[in-house]
Amino acid sequence: MDPVSKRDVLKASGGLATFALAGCLGNGNGGGDGDDGSGGGGGGGTTSIGVGIPSATTTSGSASNSLQRVVEEVSGDTEPAGEIRWNNQETGGDPPSLRQYNQGNVRAMTSGNFVIASALQDALPFSEQPVEEVPHQMFSLAPLHMQILAVEGSGIETTDDLVGNNLWPLPPQWGLRSQAEVVLQNVGLWSELQDTNSIVNAGTDQVAGRIEEGGIDAIISYGSGFASLPGWATEVDARANLTPVEWTDSFIEGTNSTRGTSHSEIEAYGWENQNFNGDNIDIYGADFQFFLSPAISRDVGYELARISHENAESLRNGQPAYSDHSDVETMASLFLENHPVHAGTYDFLEDQDVDMSAYTRGDIQG
């Protein structure tokens, strides 16, 4: 069947209003030069898959590096798919990864569901430069728990105190930054933060130093999968004294009005050098998955799912926040409804008796 564009699907589903995305969406790109095995069948040979990750110090990048290692170790035993090479490429963020995907430079990627949903709706950060193609869902990576923390002594106690202080809302090119901006817009703070020059734009490698220099008063950070902090946050944990920022009722209401985002409270984890570790803190969620081009064969997709399931312990040794795929239900736990699941993953999960009736099996191209 001919590929279906995201605009055709959204038109058929009645518009862009809901986060529950509709239809047989997105066609992937066949990939750059030197990538083999992009057809619909297996048949052996080598399939080299370029994978867009933000950076190795992020949770998603570290998880994909763990998958790359395991795939390299076991890919000799993946018939009929042939040898699989999972090659991570740092792009700087999820939106850049998706643009690289559309340019044919990568054929898989890690991403938050917020970014994928935004791309399908031509919403921020794709409102001015939409993308045409969106890869299929592969399997869960990890849920992230977004939190706002103040530097001790800053005077920031609640979210009402953020304006006029220096807030670091993650790197500008990240999908998580886009999500944070939308949250802050919906709670009515983003314009005020900009007008008062309160926004600090810096990379993760600069944050700890900027805090020590007094240039940052509060940060948006996250824990991953109830297991750990990303690498950059462990450096902040070691070098700064932080306190959780209390969310006001209006901040919670605005967060809950953001697509695919909701407020909850959890016990803080991973902050080994902070007094609040183990205390209840306010968070909003950000679910992350692996995504795979439908130009990658069904057999390769099936083998990648099998590898992730059968090597769950090794994968989590590499990145503790990597979702525990020894439980096949967990592999499907973060799927967006009505956005295609790669045919290989879909078939693997069905073979493992996972109920896939709520999801669409993607068409293989090529």
Short mmCIF file of C-alpha atoms in Angstrom, two decimals:
data_model
loop_
_atom_site.label_atom_id
_atom_site.label_comp_id
_atom_site.label_asym_id
_atom_site.label_seq_id
_atom_site.Cartn_x
_atom_site.Cartn_y
_atom_site.Cartn_z
CA MET A 1 0.00 0.00 0.00
CA ASP A 2 1.15 3.53 -0.70
CA PRO A 3 2.64 5.45 2.25
CA VAL A 4 0.19 7.61 4.20
CA SER A 5 1.32 11.08 5.24
CA LYS A 6 0.61 12.45 8.70
CA ARG A 7 -1.49 15.25 7.21
CA ASP A 8 -3.76 12.78 5.40
CA VAL A 9 -4.33 10.92 8.65
CA LEU A 10 -4.94 14.01 10.75
CA LYS A 11 -7.40 15.33 8.16
CA ALA A 12 -9.27 12.04 8.20
CA SER A 13 -9.34 11.96 12.00
CA GLY A 14 -10.86 15.43 12.28
CA GLY A 15 -7.92 17.65 13.15
CA LEU A 16 -5.13 18.20 15.60
CA ALA A 17 -6.97 18.75 18.84
CA THR A 18 -6.22 15.56 20.74
CA PHE A 19 -3.06 13.92 21.95
CA ALA A 20 -4.53 10.51 21.11
CA LEU A 21 -3.12 10.50 17.61
CA ALA A 22 -5.14 9.02 14.82
CA GLY A 23 -4.52 6.74 11.89
CA CYS A 24 -1.85 4.80 10.04
CA LEU A 25 0.74 7.50 10.35
CA GLY A 26 4.12 8.35 9.19
CA ASN A 27 6.39 6.82 6.70
CA GLY A 28 10.04 6.44 7.40
CA ASN A 29 12.98 7.22 5.27
CA GLY A 30 15.06 4.57 3.60
CA GLY A 31 18.25 5.82 5.18
CA GLY A 32 21.59 7.09 4.00
CA ASP A 33 24.22 5.50 1.82
CA GLY A 34 25.65 2.24 3.04
CA ASP A 35 22.58 1.10 4.97
CA ASP A 36 21.42 -2.34 3.92
CA GLY A 37 18.41 -4.52 4.61
CA SER A 38 15.71 -1.88 4.38
CA GLY A 39 13.27 -4.07 2.47
CA GLY A 40 10.16 -5.79 3.75
CA GLY A 41 11.65 -9.25 4.10
CA GLY A 42 14.60 -10.71 5.92
CA GLY A 43 17.00 -12.74 3.87
CA GLY A 44 20.21 -12.30 5.81
CA GLY A 45 22.97 -9.88 5.00
CA THR A 46 23.77 -6.90 7.20
CA THR A 47 21.37 -4.20 8.31
CA SER A 48 23.17 -1.09 9.56
CA ILE A 49 20.86 1.26 11.44
CA GLY A 50 21.90 4.80 12.27
CA VAL A 51 20.19 5.83 15.51
CA GLY A 52 19.66 9.43 16.57
CA ILE A 53 20.32 10.09 20.27
CA PRO A 54 20.63 13.46 22.06
CA SER A 55 23.98 12.65 23.71
CA ALA A 56 25.61 9.83 25.62
CA THR A 57 25.07 11.61 28.97
CA THR A 58 21.28 11.58 28.64
CA THR A 59 19.11 8.71 29.84
CA SER A 60 17.90 7.91 26.34
CA GLY A 61 21.40 8.12 24.87
CA SER A 62 22.83 5.89 27.57
CA ALA A 63 19.99 3.39 27.09
CA SER A 64 20.59 3.28 23.34
CA ASN A 65 24.31 2.79 23.93
CA SER A 66 23.42 -0.17 26.12
CA LEU A 67 21.26 -1.58 23.33
CA GLN A 68 24.06 -1.01 20.82
CA ARG A 69 26.45 -3.03 22.99
CA VAL A 70 24.02 -5.91 23.44
CA VAL A 71 23.06 -6.01 19.75
CA GLU A 72 26.74 -6.18 18.83
CA GLU A 73 27.23 -9.08 21.25
CA VAL A 74 24.33 -11.19 19.99
CA SER A 75 23.71 -10.09 16.40
CA GLY A 76 25.46 -13.15 15.00
CA ASP A 77 22.42 -15.16 16.10
CA THR A 78 19.63 -13.20 14.44
CA GLU A 79 18.62 -15.32 11.43
CA PRO A 80 16.64 -14.85 9.25
CA ALA A 81 17.26 -11.15 9.82
CA GLY A 82 20.99 -11.40 9.29
CA GLU A 83 23.56 -9.32 11.15
CA ILE A 84 22.24 -6.15 12.78
CA ARG A 85 24.33 -3.09 13.57
CA TRP A 86 22.80 -0.49 15.90
CA ASN A 87 24.93 2.64 15.44
CA ASN A 88 24.22 5.60 17.71
CA GLN A 89 24.75 9.11 16.41
CA GLU A 90 24.57 12.15 18.70
CA THR A 91 22.28 14.84 17.28
CA GLY A 92 21.86 17.19 20.25
CA GLY A 93 18.19 16.47 20.96
CA ASP A 94 15.02 14.67 19.92
CA PRO A 95 13.79 17.37 17.49
CA PRO A 96 17.18 17.38 15.69
CA SER A 97 17.05 13.56 15.60
CA LEU A 98 13.66 13.70 13.88
CA ARG A 99 14.94 16.22 11.36
CA GLN A 100 17.98 14.01 10.70
CA TYR A 101 15.54 11.13 10.20
CA ASN A 102 13.65 13.16 7.60
CA GLN A 103 16.92 13.96 5.84
CA GLY A 104 17.74 10.24 5.62
CA ASN A 105 20.73 10.42 7.97
CA VAL A 106 19.32 8.11 10.67
CA ARG A 107 16.77 5.28 10.47
CA ALA A 108 15.88 4.98 14.15
CA MET A 109 15.86 7.29 17.15
CA THR A 110 15.09 7.69 20.81
CA SER A 111 12.43 10.25 21.63
CA GLY A 112 9.89 11.43 24.11
CA ASN A 113 6.28 10.85 23.14
CA PHE A 114 5.70 14.59 23.50
CA VAL A 115 8.05 15.31 20.58
CA ILE A 116 6.46 12.66 18.37
CA ALA A 117 2.97 13.94 19.17
CA SER A 118 4.09 17.51 18.51
CA ALA A 119 5.54 16.53 15.13
CA LEU A 120 2.31 14.82 14.13
CA GLN A 121 0.35 17.94 15.08
CA ASP A 122 2.82 20.47 13.60
CA ALA A 123 3.05 21.93 17.10
CA LEU A 124 6.03 23.43 18.94
CA PRO A 125 8.89 22.81 18.13
CA PHE A 126 7.65 21.90 14.62
CA SER A 127 5.07 24.67 14.14
CA GLU A 128 7.30 26.78 11.88
CA GLN A 129 9.22 23.95 10.21
CA PRO A 130 7.03 20.82 10.13
CA VAL A 131 8.45 17.40 9.29
CA GLU A 132 6.87 15.02 6.79
CA GLU A 133 7.89 11.64 8.15
CA VAL A 134 7.63 10.08 11.61
CA PRO A 135 9.10 6.64 12.46
CA HIS A 136 7.06 3.82 13.92
CA GLN A 137 7.04 2.93 17.61
CA MET A 138 9.44 0.16 18.58
CA PHE A 139 9.28 -0.35 22.36
CA SER A 140 9.51 1.51 25.66
CA LEU A 141 12.74 3.11 26.85
CA ALA A 142 11.88 4.72 30.19
CA PRO A 143 9.43 7.07 31.88
CA LEU A 144 11.05 10.31 33.05
CA HIS A 145 9.92 12.35 36.06
CA MET A 146 10.39 16.07 35.45
CA GLN A 147 10.99 18.24 38.52
CA ILE A 148 11.82 21.84 39.40
CA LEU A 149 14.63 22.36 41.91
CA ALA A 150 15.95 25.58 43.44
CA VAL A 151 19.50 26.32 44.50
CA GLU A 152 19.71 26.55 48.27
CA GLY A 153 19.75 30.20 49.35
CA SER A 154 18.05 31.46 46.18
CA GLY A 155 14.87 32.38 48.05
CA ILE A 156 12.73 30.35 45.64
CA GLU A 157 10.07 28.38 47.52
CA THR A 158 7.16 28.00 45.08
CA THR A 159 6.71 28.23 41.31
CA ASP A 160 5.42 31.80 41.81
CA ASP A 161 8.99 32.76 42.77
CA LEU A 162 10.59 31.67 39.48
CA VAL A 163 10.04 34.95 37.60
CA GLY A 164 12.95 37.31 38.21
CA ASN A 165 15.32 34.48 39.10
CA ASN A 166 17.62 32.60 36.74
CA LEU A 167 15.89 29.40 35.56
CA TRP A 168 17.61 26.73 33.46
CA PRO A 169 14.81 24.81 31.67
CA LEU A 170 17.15 22.27 29.96
CA PRO A 171 19.13 22.81 26.70
CA PRO A 172 17.30 24.79 23.97
CA GLN A 173 17.52 22.04 21.34
CA TRP A 174 16.00 19.28 23.48
CA GLY A 175 12.48 17.95 23.16
CA LEU A 176 12.24 18.06 26.95
CA ARG A 177 12.95 21.80 26.71
CA SER A 178 10.09 22.19 24.24
CA GLN A 179 7.81 20.34 26.63
CA ALA A 180 8.97 22.55 29.51
CA GLU A 181 8.30 25.68 27.44
CA VAL A 182 4.76 24.53 26.63
CA VAL A 183 4.12 23.77 30.31
CA LEU A 184 5.43 27.20 31.32
CA GLN A 185 3.32 28.84 28.60
CA ASN A 186 0.20 27.05 29.81
CA VAL A 187 0.77 28.11 33.41
CA GLY A 188 1.26 31.72 32.27
CA LEU A 189 4.92 32.13 33.21
CA TRP A 190 6.90 31.78 29.99
CA SER A 191 6.39 35.34 28.71
CA GLU A 192 7.19 36.79 32.13
CA LEU A 193 10.32 34.67 32.39
CA GLN A 194 11.45 35.92 28.98
CA ASP A 195 10.56 39.54 29.72
CA THR A 196 12.63 39.47 32.92
CA ASN A 197 15.59 37.72 31.24
CA SER A 198 15.11 34.83 33.64
CA ILE A 199 15.83 32.05 31.11
CA VAL A 200 19.34 30.60 31.13
CA ASN A 201 20.38 28.83 27.92
CA ALA A 202 23.25 26.43 28.51
CA GLY A 203 24.32 22.89 27.74
CA THR A 204 24.26 20.14 30.33
CA ASP A 205 28.05 20.28 30.62
CA GLN A 206 27.81 23.88 31.87
CA VAL A 207 25.04 23.62 34.46
CA ALA A 208 26.99 22.59 37.55
CA GLY A 209 29.59 25.29 36.94
CA ARG A 210 26.99 27.99 36.29
CA ILE A 211 25.27 27.09 39.58
CA GLU A 212 28.57 27.39 41.46
CA GLU A 213 29.16 30.79 39.83
CA GLY A 214 25.74 32.02 40.95
CA GLY A 215 24.34 32.23 37.43
CA ILE A 216 21.53 29.71 37.93
CA ASP A 217 18.93 29.86 40.71
CA ALA A 218 16.65 26.99 39.66
CA ILE A 219 16.71 24.10 37.21
CA ILE A 220 14.33 21.69 35.57
CA SER A 221 15.77 18.21 36.02
CA TYR A 222 14.50 14.65 35.93
CA GLY A 223 14.83 11.17 37.28
CA SER A 224 14.63 8.16 34.99
CA GLY A 225 12.51 5.06 35.48
CA PHE A 226 12.52 5.27 39.30
CA ALA A 227 16.15 4.14 39.04
CA SER A 228 18.66 6.93 38.46
CA LEU A 229 19.55 10.44 37.37
CA PRO A 230 21.10 11.25 33.99
CA GLY A 231 24.86 11.67 34.02
CA TRP A 232 24.79 15.46 33.91
CA ALA A 233 22.43 15.61 36.91
CA THR A 234 24.71 13.42 39.02
CA GLU A 235 27.38 16.09 38.54
CA VAL A 236 24.93 18.76 39.70
CA ASP A 237 24.03 16.55 42.67
CA ALA A 238 27.70 16.34 43.64
CA ARG A 239 28.42 20.07 43.31
CA ALA A 240 25.25 21.92 44.37
CA ASN A 241 22.78 22.07 47.26
CA LEU A 242 19.21 21.95 45.98
CA THR A 243 15.66 22.07 47.33
CA PRO A 244 12.39 21.06 45.60
CA VAL A 245 10.17 23.91 44.40
CA GLU A 246 6.56 23.63 45.57
CA TRP A 247 3.98 23.82 42.78
CA THR A 248 1.06 26.21 43.19
CA ASP A 249 -2.49 25.17 42.31
CA SER A 250 -2.40 27.31 39.16
CA PHE A 251 0.88 25.72 38.08
CA ILE A 252 -0.60 22.25 38.54
CA GLU A 253 -3.72 23.25 36.59
CA GLY A 254 -1.64 24.60 33.70
CA THR A 255 0.54 21.49 33.66
CA ASN A 256 -2.51 19.24 33.47
CA SER A 257 -3.77 21.25 30.48
CA THR A 258 -0.60 20.48 28.49
CA ARG A 259 -0.89 17.73 25.86
CA GLY A 260 0.33 14.38 27.13
CA THR A 261 1.44 15.88 30.44
CA SER A 262 0.05 15.61 33.97
CA HIS A 263 1.09 16.46 37.52
CA SER A 264 1.71 13.89 40.23
CA GLU A 265 3.79 13.42 43.36
CA ILE A 266 6.51 10.80 43.79
CA GLU A 267 9.30 10.06 46.23
CA ALA A 268 12.48 11.75 45.05
CA TYR A 269 15.18 9.30 43.97
CA GLY A 270 18.75 9.45 42.72
CA TRP A 271 19.72 12.62 44.62
CA GLU A 272 22.22 10.92 46.90
CA ASN A 273 23.78 14.16 48.15
CA GLN A 274 20.54 16.08 48.78
CA ASN A 275 18.46 16.25 51.95
CA PHE A 276 15.17 15.82 50.06
CA ASN A 277 16.01 12.39 48.59
CA GLY A 278 13.07 10.13 49.53
CA ASP A 279 10.70 13.04 50.20
CA ASN A 280 7.56 13.61 48.13
CA ILE A 281 8.10 16.07 45.28
CA ASP A 282 5.96 17.50 42.46
CA ILE A 283 6.66 16.16 38.97
CA TYR A 284 5.21 15.88 35.49
CA GLY A 285 5.83 12.87 33.28
CA ALA A 286 7.70 12.43 30.02
CA ASP A 287 7.55 8.96 28.44
CA PHE A 288 10.39 7.85 26.16
CA GLN A 289 10.54 5.13 23.52
CA PHE A 290 12.69 3.78 20.72
CA PHE A 291 11.35 4.50 17.22
CA LEU A 292 12.20 2.63 14.00
CA SER A 293 11.75 3.36 10.31
CA PRO A 294 9.14 1.25 8.49
CA ALA A 295 11.79 0.85 5.79
CA ILE A 296 13.57 -1.51 8.21
CA SER A 297 12.39 -5.07 7.60
CA ARG A 298 9.87 -6.88 9.74
CA ASP A 299 12.48 -9.54 10.58
CA VAL A 300 15.01 -6.99 11.83
CA GLY A 301 12.37 -5.27 13.95
CA TYR A 302 11.31 -8.64 15.35
CA GLU A 303 14.89 -9.55 16.27
CA LEU A 304 15.52 -6.21 17.96
CA ALA A 305 12.44 -6.77 20.13
CA ARG A 306 13.55 -10.31 20.93
CA ILE A 307 17.06 -9.14 21.82
CA SER A 308 15.71 -6.47 24.17
CA HIS A 309 13.41 -8.99 25.87
CA GLU A 310 15.94 -11.80 26.24
CA ASN A 311 18.81 -9.56 27.40
CA ALA A 312 16.94 -7.35 29.84
CA GLU A 313 19.39 -7.82 32.71
CA SER A 314 22.41 -6.93 30.59
CA LEU A 315 20.64 -3.88 29.18
CA ARG A 316 19.76 -2.63 32.65
CA ASN A 317 23.31 -3.22 33.84
CA GLY A 318 24.33 -0.72 31.18
CA GLN A 319 21.55 1.75 32.04
CA PRO A 320 19.49 1.03 35.19
CA ALA A 321 16.61 3.19 33.93
CA TYR A 322 16.16 1.04 30.79
CA SER A 323 12.64 -0.39 31.02
CA ASP A 324 12.59 -3.97 32.30
CA HIS A 325 11.80 -5.86 29.10
CA SER A 326 11.94 -9.24 30.79
CA ASP A 327 8.24 -8.42 31.23
CA VAL A 328 6.94 -8.15 27.66
CA GLU A 329 3.98 -6.07 28.82
CA THR A 330 6.47 -3.37 29.81
CA MET A 331 7.73 -3.19 26.24
CA ALA A 332 4.28 -1.98 25.16
CA SER A 333 3.56 0.14 28.24
CA LEU A 334 4.39 3.55 26.72
CA PHE A 335 2.84 3.15 23.26
CA LEU A 336 0.80 6.01 21.83
CA GLU A 337 -2.58 4.69 20.69
CA ASN A 338 -3.31 4.84 16.96
CA HIS A 339 0.28 5.60 16.01
CA PRO A 340 1.77 2.62 14.17
CA VAL A 341 3.91 0.08 15.98
CA HIS A 342 6.71 -1.33 13.80
CA ALA A 343 5.54 -4.60 12.24
CA GLY A 344 8.44 -6.58 13.73
CA THR A 345 7.79 -5.39 17.27
CA TYR A 346 4.04 -5.83 16.83
CA ASP A 347 4.44 -9.45 15.69
CA PHE A 348 6.92 -10.25 18.45
CA LEU A 349 4.64 -8.91 21.16
CA GLU A 350 1.64 -10.74 19.71
CA ASP A 351 3.69 -13.96 19.71
CA GLN A 352 4.37 -13.29 23.40
CA ASP A 353 0.61 -13.02 24.04
CA VAL A 354 0.60 -9.26 24.61
CA ASP A 355 -2.82 -7.81 23.76
CA MET A 356 -2.10 -5.49 20.83
CA SER A 357 -5.72 -4.85 19.87
CA ALA A 358 -5.49 -1.16 20.85
CA TYR A 359 -2.59 -0.50 18.46
CA THR A 360 -2.00 -0.38 14.71
CA ARG A 361 0.50 -2.72 13.02
CA GLY A 362 2.64 -0.54 10.78
CA ASP A 363 3.16 -1.34 7.10
CA ILE A 364 6.69 -2.21 5.99
CA GLN A 365 7.92 -0.12 3.07
CA GLY A 366 10.23 -1.30 0.35
#
